[in-house]
PDB file of C-alpha atoms in Angstrom:
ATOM      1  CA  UNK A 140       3.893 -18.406  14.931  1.00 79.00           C
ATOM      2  CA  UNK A 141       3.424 -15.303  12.975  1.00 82.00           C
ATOM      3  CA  UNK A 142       0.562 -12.984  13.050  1.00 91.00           C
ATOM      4  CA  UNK A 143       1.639 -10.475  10.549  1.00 92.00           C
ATOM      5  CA  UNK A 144       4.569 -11.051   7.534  1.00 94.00           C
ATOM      6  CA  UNK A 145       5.859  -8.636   4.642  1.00 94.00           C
ATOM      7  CA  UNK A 146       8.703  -9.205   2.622  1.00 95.00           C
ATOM      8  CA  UNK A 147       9.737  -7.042   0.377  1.00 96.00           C
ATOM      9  CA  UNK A 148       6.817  -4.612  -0.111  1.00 95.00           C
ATOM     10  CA  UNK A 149       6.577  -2.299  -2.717  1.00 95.00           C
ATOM     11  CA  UNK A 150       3.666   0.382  -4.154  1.00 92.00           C
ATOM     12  CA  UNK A 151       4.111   2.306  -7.027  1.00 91.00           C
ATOM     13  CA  UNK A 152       1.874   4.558  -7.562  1.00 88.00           C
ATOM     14  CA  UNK A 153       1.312   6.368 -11.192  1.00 86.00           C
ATOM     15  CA  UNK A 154      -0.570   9.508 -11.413  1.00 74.00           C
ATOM     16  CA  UNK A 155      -0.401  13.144 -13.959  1.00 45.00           C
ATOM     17  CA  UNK A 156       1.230  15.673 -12.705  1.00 41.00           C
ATOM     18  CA  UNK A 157      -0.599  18.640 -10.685  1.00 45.00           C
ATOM     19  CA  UNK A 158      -1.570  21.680 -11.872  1.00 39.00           C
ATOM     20  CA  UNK A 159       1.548  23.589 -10.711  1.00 34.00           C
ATOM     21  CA  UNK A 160       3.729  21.123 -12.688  1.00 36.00           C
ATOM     22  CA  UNK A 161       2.069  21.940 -15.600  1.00 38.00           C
ATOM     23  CA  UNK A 162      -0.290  18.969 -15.793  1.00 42.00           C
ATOM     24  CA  UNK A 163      -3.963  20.860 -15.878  1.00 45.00           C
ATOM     25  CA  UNK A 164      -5.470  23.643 -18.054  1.00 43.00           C
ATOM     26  CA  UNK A 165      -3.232  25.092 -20.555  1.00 42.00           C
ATOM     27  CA  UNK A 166      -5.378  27.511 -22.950  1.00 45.00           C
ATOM     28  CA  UNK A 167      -2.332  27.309 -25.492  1.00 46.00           C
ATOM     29  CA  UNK A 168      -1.779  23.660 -26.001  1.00 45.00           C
ATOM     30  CA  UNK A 169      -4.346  21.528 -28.552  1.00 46.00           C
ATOM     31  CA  UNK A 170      -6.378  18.892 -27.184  1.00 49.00           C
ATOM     32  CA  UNK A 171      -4.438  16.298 -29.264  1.00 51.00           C
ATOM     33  CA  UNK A 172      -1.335  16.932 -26.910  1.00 54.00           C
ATOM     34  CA  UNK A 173      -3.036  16.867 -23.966  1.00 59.00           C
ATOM     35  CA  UNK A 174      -1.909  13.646 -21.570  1.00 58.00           C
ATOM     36  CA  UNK A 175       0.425  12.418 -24.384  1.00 62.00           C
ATOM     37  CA  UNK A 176       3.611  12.412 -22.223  1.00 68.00           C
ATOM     38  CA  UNK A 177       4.857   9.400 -19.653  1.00 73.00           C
ATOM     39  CA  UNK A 178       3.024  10.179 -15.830  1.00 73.00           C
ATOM     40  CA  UNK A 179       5.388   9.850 -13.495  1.00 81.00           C
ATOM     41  CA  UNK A 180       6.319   7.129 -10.727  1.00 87.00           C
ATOM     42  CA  UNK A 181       5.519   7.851  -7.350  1.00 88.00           C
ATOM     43  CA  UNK A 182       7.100   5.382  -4.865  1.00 90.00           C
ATOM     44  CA  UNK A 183       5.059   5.183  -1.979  1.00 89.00           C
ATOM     45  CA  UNK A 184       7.142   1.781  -0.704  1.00 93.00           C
ATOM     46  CA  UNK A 185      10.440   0.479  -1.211  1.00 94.00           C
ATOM     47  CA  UNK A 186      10.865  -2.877   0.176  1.00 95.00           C
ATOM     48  CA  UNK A 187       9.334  -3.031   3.573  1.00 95.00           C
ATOM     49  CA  UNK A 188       9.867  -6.585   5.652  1.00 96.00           C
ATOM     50  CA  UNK A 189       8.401  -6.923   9.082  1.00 94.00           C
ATOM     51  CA  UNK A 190       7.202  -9.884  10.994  1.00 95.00           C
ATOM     52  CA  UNK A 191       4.302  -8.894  13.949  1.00 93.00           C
ATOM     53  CA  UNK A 192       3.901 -11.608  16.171  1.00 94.00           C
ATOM     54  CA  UNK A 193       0.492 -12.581  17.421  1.00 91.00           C
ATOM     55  CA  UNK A 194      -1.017 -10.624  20.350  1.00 89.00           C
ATOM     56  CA  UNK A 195       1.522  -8.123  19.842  1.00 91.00           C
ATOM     57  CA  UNK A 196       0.985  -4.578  20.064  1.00 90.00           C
ATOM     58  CA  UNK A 197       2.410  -2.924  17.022  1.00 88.00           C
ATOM     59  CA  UNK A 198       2.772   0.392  16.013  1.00 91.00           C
ATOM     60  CA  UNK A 199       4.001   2.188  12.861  1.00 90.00           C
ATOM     61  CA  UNK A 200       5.468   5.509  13.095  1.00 94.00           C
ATOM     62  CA  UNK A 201       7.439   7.834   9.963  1.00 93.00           C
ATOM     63  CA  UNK A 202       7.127  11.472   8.613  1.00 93.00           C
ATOM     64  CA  UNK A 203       4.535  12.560   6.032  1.00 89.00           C
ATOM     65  CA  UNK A 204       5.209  10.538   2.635  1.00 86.00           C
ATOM     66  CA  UNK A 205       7.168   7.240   4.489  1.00 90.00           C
ATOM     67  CA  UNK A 206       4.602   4.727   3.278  1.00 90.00           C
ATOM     68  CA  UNK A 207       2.625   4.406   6.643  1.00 91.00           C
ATOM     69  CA  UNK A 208      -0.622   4.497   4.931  1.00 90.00           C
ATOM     70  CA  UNK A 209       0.150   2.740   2.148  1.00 90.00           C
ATOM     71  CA  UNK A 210       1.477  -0.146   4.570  1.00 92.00           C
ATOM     72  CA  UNK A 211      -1.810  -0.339   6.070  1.00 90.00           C
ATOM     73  CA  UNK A 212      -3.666  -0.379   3.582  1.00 89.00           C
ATOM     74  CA  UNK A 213      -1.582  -3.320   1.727  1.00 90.00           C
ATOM     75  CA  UNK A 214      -2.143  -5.572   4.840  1.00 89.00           C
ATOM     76  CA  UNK A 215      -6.115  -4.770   5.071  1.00 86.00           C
ATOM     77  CA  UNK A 216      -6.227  -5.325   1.368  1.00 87.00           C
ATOM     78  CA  UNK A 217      -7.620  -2.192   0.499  1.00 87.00           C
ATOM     79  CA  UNK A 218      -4.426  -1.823  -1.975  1.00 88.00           C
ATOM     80  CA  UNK A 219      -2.426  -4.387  -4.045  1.00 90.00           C
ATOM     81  CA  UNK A 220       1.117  -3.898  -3.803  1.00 92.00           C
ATOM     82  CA  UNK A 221       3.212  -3.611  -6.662  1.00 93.00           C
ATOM     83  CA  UNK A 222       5.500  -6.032  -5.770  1.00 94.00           C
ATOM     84  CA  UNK A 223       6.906  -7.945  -2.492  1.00 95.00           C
ATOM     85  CA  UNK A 224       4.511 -10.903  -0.501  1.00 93.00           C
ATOM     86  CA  UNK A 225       2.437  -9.741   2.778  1.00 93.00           C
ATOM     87  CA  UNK A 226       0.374 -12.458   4.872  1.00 92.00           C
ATOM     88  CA  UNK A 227      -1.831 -13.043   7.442  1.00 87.00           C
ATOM     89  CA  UNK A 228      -1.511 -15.567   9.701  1.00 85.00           C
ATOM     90  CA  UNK A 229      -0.319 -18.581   6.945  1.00 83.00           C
ATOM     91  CA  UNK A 230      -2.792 -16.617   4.218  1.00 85.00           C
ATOM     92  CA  UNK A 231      -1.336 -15.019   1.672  1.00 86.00           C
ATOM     93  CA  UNK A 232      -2.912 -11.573   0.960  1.00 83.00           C
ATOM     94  CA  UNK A 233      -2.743 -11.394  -3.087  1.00 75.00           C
ATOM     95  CA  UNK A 234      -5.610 -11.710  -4.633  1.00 62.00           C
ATOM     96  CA  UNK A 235      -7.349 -12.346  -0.969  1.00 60.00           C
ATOM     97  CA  UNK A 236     -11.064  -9.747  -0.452  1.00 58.00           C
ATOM     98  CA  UNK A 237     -10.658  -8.058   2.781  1.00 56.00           C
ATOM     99  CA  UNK A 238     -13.881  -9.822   4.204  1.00 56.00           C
ATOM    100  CA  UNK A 239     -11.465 -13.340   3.557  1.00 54.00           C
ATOM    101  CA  UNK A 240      -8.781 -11.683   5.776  1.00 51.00           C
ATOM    102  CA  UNK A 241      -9.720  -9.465   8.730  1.00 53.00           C
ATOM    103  CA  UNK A 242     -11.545 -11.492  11.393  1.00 52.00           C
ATOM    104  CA  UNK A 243     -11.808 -10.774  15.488  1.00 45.00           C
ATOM    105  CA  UNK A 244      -7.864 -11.597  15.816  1.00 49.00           C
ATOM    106  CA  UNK A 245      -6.790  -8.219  14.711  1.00 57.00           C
ATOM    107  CA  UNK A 246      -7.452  -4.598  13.001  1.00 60.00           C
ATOM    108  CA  UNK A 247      -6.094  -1.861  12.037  1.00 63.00           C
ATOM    109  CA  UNK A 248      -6.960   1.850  13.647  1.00 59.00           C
ATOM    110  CA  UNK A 249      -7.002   5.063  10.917  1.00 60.00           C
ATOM    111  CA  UNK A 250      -5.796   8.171  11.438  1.00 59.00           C
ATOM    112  CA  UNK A 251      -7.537  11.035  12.051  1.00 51.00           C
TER     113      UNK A 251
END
């Protein structure tokens, strides 16, 4: 039996750039300009697969920008992946509220 499955996980994030890119307050440019380019990609994860077996004790360690959050927050169902399948238990978790999935068998600690 399975407690936790992802397969192929993937969050894509799209945002405008910051203001050091060039993306905020340019006293030069008209406001008809402003916002008309592409926003760029940000991969936050690229094809995660895990299994977590039931009662066991799981923990998920990476440098700053490896998709730890973003993992997290995919299997709570605070976030909708982009792409790839995660479940719980036999549920699937697209399209599932996060009151339908987290019950006294598990949960997930933040960081602080």
């Amino acid at each position: 039996m399975i407690g936790i499955r992802a397969r192929d996980l993937r969050k894509v994030y799209n945002s405008s750039p910051p203001l050091v890119a060039g993306g905020g307050f340019n006293p030069g440019a008209s406001a008809g300009k402003r916002g008309a380019g592409p926003k760029p990609e940000i991969v936050a994860l690229d094809g995660l697969t895990l299994e977590i077996s039931p009662g066991e004790v799981f923990g998920l360690l990476g440098p700053n920008g490896a998709g730890k959050s973003t993992t997290v927050a995919i299997l709570t169902t605070r976030v909708r992946p982009t792409s790839g399948q995660a479940y719980w238990r036999t549920r699937c978790l697209a399209g599932t509220s996060r009151s339908q999935t987290v019950d006294r068998s598990g949960g997930a600690a933040s960081e602080s």
